[in-house]
XYZ file of C-alpha atoms in Angstrom:
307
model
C 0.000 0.000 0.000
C 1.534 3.596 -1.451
C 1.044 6.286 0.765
C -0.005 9.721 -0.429
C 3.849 10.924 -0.104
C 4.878 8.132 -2.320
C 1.990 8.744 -4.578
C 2.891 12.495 -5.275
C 6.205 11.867 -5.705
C 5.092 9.212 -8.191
C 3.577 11.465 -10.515
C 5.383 14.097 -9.731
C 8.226 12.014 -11.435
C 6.554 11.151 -14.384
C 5.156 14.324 -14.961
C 8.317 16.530 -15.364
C 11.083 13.541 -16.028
C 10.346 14.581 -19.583
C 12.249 17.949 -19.036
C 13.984 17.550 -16.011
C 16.046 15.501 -13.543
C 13.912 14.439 -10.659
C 15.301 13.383 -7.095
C 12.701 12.395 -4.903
C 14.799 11.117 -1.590
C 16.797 14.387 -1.426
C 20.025 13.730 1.145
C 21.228 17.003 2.923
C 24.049 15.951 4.592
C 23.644 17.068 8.277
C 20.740 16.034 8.431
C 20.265 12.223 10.141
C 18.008 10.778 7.329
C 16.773 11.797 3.743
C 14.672 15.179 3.681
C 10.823 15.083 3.080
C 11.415 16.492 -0.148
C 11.462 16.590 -4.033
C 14.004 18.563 -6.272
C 13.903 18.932 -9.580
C 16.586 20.364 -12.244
C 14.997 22.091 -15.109
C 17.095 21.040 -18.258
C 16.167 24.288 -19.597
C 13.487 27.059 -18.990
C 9.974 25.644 -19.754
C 7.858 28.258 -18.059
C 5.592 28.184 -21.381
C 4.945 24.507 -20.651
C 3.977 24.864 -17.209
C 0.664 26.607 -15.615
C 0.866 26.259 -12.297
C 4.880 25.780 -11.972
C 5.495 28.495 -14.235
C 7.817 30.669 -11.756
C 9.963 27.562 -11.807
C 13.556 27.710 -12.643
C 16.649 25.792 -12.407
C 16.634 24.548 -9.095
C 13.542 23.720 -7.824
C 12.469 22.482 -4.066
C 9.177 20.566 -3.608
C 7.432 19.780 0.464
C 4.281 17.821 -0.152
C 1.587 18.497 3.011
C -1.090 15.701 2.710
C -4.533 15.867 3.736
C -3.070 13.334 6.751
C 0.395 15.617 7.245
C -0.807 19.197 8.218
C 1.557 21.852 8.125
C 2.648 22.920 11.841
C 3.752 26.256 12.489
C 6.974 26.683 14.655
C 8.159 22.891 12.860
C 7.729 22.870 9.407
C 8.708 26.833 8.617
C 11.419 26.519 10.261
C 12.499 23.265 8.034
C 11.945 25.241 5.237
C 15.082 27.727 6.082
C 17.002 24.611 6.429
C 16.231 22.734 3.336
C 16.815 25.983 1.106
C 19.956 26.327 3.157
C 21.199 22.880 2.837
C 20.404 23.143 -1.206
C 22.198 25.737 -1.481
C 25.270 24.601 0.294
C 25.145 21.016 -1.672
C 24.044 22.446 -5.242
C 27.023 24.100 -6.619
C 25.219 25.990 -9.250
C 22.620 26.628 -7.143
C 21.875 30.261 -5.666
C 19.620 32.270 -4.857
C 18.108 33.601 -7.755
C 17.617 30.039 -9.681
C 16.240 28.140 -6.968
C 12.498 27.855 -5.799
C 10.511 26.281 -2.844
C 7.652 25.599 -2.997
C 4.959 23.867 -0.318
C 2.140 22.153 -2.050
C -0.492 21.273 0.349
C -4.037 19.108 0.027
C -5.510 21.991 2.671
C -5.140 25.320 3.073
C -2.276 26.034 5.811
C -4.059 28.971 7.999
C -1.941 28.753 10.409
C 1.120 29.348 8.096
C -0.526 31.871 6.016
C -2.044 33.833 9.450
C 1.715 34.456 10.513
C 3.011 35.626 7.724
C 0.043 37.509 6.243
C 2.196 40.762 5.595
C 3.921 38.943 3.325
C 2.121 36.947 1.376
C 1.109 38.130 -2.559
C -2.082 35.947 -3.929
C -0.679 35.103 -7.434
C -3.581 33.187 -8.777
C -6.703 31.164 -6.471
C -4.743 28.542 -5.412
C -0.975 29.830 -5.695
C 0.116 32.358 -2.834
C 3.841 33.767 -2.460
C 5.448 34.843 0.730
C 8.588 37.042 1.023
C 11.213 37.364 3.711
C 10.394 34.198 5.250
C 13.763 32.897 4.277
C 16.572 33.287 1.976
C 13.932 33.037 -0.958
C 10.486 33.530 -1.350
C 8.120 30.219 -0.547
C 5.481 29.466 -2.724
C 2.265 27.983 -1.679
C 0.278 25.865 -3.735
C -3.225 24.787 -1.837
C -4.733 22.307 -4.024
C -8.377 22.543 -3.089
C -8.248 26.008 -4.138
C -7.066 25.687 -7.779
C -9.030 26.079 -10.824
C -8.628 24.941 -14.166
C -9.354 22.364 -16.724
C -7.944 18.839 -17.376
C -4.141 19.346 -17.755
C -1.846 16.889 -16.707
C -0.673 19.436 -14.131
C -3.801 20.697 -12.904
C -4.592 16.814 -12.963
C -1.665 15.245 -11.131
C -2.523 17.910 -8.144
C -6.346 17.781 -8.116
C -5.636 14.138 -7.314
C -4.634 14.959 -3.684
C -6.872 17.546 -3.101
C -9.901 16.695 0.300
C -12.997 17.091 0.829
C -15.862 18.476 -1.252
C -12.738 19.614 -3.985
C -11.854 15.992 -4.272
C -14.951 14.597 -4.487
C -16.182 17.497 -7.314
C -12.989 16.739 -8.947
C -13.416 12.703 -8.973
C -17.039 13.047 -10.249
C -15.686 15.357 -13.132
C -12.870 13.005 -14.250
C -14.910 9.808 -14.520
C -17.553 11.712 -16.136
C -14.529 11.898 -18.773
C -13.273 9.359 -18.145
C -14.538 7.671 -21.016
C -12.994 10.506 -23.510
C -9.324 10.992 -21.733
C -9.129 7.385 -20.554
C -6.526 8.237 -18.247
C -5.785 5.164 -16.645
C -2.942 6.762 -14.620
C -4.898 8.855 -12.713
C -7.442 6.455 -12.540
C -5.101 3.872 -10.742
C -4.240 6.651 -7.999
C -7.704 7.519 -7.252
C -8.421 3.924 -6.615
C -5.602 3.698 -4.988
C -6.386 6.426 -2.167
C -10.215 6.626 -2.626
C -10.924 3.601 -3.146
C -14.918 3.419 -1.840
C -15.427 6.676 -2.386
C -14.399 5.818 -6.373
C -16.737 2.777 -6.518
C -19.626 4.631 -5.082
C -19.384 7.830 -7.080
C -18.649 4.836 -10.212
C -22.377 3.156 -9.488
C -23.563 6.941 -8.999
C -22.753 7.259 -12.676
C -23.368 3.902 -14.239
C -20.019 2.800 -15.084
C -20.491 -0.302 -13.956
C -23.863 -1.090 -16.257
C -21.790 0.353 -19.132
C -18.957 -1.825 -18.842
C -20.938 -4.691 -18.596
C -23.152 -3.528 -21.142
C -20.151 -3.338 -23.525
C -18.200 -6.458 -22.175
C -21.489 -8.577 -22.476
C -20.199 -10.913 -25.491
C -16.983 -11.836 -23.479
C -19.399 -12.088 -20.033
C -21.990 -14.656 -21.973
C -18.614 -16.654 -22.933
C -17.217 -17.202 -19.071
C -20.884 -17.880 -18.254
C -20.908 -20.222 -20.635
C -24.422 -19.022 -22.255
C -25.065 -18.822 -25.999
C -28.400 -17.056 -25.996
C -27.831 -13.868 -26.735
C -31.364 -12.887 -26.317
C -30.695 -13.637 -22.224
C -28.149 -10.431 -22.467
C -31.120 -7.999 -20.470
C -31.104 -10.788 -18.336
C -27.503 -11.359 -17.740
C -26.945 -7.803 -17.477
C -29.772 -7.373 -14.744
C -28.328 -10.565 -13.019
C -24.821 -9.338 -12.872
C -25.530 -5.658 -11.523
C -27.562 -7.720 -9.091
C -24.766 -9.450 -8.210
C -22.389 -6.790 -7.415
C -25.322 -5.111 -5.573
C -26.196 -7.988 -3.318
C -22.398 -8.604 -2.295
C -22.384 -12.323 -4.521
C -18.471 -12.234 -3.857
C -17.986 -15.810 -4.567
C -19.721 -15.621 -8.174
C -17.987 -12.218 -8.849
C -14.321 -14.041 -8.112
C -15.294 -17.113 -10.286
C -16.317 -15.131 -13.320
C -13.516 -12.596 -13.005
C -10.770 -15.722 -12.431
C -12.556 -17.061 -15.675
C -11.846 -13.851 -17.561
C -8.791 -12.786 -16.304
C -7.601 -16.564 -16.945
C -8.300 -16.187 -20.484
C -7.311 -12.824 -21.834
C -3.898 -13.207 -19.324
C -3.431 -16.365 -18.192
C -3.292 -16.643 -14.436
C -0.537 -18.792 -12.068
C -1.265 -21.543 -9.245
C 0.166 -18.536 -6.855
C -1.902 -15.797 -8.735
C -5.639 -17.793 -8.757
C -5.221 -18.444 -4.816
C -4.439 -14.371 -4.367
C -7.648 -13.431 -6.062
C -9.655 -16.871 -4.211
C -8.641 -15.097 -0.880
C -10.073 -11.931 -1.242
C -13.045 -11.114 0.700
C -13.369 -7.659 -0.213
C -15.956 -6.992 -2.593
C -14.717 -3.054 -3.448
C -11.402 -4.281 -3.848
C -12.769 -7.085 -6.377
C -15.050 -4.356 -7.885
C -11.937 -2.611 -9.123
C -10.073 -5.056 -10.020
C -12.838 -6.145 -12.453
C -13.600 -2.836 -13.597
C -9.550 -2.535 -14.652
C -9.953 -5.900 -16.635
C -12.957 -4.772 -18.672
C -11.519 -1.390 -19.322
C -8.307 -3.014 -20.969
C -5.541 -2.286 -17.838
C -2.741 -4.312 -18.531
C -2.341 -7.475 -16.450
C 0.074 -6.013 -13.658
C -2.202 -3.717 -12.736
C -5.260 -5.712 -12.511
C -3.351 -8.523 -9.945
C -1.970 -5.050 -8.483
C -5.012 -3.802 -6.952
C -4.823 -6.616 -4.653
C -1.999 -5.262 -3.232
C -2.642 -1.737 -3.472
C -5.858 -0.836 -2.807
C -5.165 1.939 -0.054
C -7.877 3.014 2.084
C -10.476 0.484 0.969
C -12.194 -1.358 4.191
């Protein structure tokens, strides 16, 4: 099971690898263990790539603040001082007028932004800037706060946003879903969301469509011919998921995962154990949407804060 700091730093990765060098267990040398942070070396200035990380330049210092790691004041501002410090120090092309910090944060830190409210300039809803709170300015990113469409950026933020944000911005991507099929994001909502995902999924009728589009390959495991028994079928199989039929779910979905992957001794017993019918709910969904075998079996594994 990721946590949400592996998670970010996950797609945080992937997202700017593509222009830049990426270090996600930063060592600063004094310090007894690797820093909570992220930096990443701009090959070259992007800015017109970027929306949100447009102030970015060479040198570039990322602290993420989950929904479950709150930013304390009198701890974590005065870390900041030393991170930019110990950069600084370890970078030798780094100064202080091509590096950034910035602290992107699920919530909004009040606390933070109360003590140094003199300072702080409101670039855009979402991105705030403070001055003179150390050797360069600190920029604040509060996720549940940002607007915008689909970008990858806005995307790969929105996806660790809390509360009503991150449920308005679940319900919007898998009412795209269908058009973006971004399976990336997809996989990290389940991931971290997991219930909340399925429910808002059955809100929507993703299920009934998948089936409803899978039905040929469902009437095969079943081992039905009559195609005219496809209402049926369908009605029986939403049924199903409804009424918590675990054991029929796991045989049909062994069945079908058997066939289009081919499943080990090791692998069947896995899925056989599983007594969690959310967990078994997204692992079929990923098999009917076309998710590559890995991260089907994955989910077993993975499934983060499903109960």
């Amino acid at each position: 099971m990721k946590t949400y700091d592996e998670l970010f730093k996950k797609q945080i990765k992937e997202f700017f690898q593509k222009f830049a060098t990426v270090i996600t267990d930063y060592e600063i040398v004094k310090l007894p263990k690797k820093a909570d942070i992220l930096i990443i070396e701009m090959h070259e200035k992007l800015n017109q790539k970027l929306d949100i990380f447009k102030y970015f330049d060479t040198f570039n210092i990322i602290e993420f603040k989950s929904a479950a790691d709150h930013f304390k004041v009198g701890e974590d501002d005065l870390k900041i001082s030393f991170y930019i410090n110990g950069v600084l120090l370890q970078e030798q092309d780094a100064n202080e007028k091509n590096t950034t910090f910035t602290v992107v944060s699920s919530a909004k830190p009040v606390a933070l932004l109360k003590k140094f409210k003199n300072n702080i300039q409101k670039i855009v809803p979402g991105l705030y800037k403070i001055e003179n709170i150390a050797l360069i300015p600190v920029h604040i990113i509060v996720i549940n706060e940002l607007e915008g469409d689909f970008t990858e950026e806005y995307t790969l933020l929105k996806e660790f946003s809390n509360g009503l944000d991150l449920e308005k911005f679940m319900r919007q991507f898998l009412l795209k879903y269908d058009t973006i099929k971004d399976k990336d994001t997809f996989d990290v909502l389940l991931s971290l969301y997991g219930m909340d995902v399925i429910k808002i999924m059955k809100e929507l009728g993703m299920y009934a469509n998948l089936i409803e589009r899978n039905i040929d390959q469902v009437i095969t495991e079943l081992g039905l011919k009559d195609k005219y028994m496809q209402e049926g079928i369908e009605k029986g199989i939403e049924q199903g998921i409804e009424k918590g039929d675990i054991g029929g779910q796991k045989k049909i979905f062994i069945k079908q995962l058997n066939r289009k992957f081919g499943l080990s001794p090791e692998e069947v017993k896995i899925i056989e154990a599983c007594e969690n019918e959310v967990i078994l709910e997204i692992a079929s969904f990923k098999l009917l949407d076309g998710f590559a075998k890995i991260d089907v079996l994955n989910t077993f594994f993975t499934a983060g804060k499903i109960q």
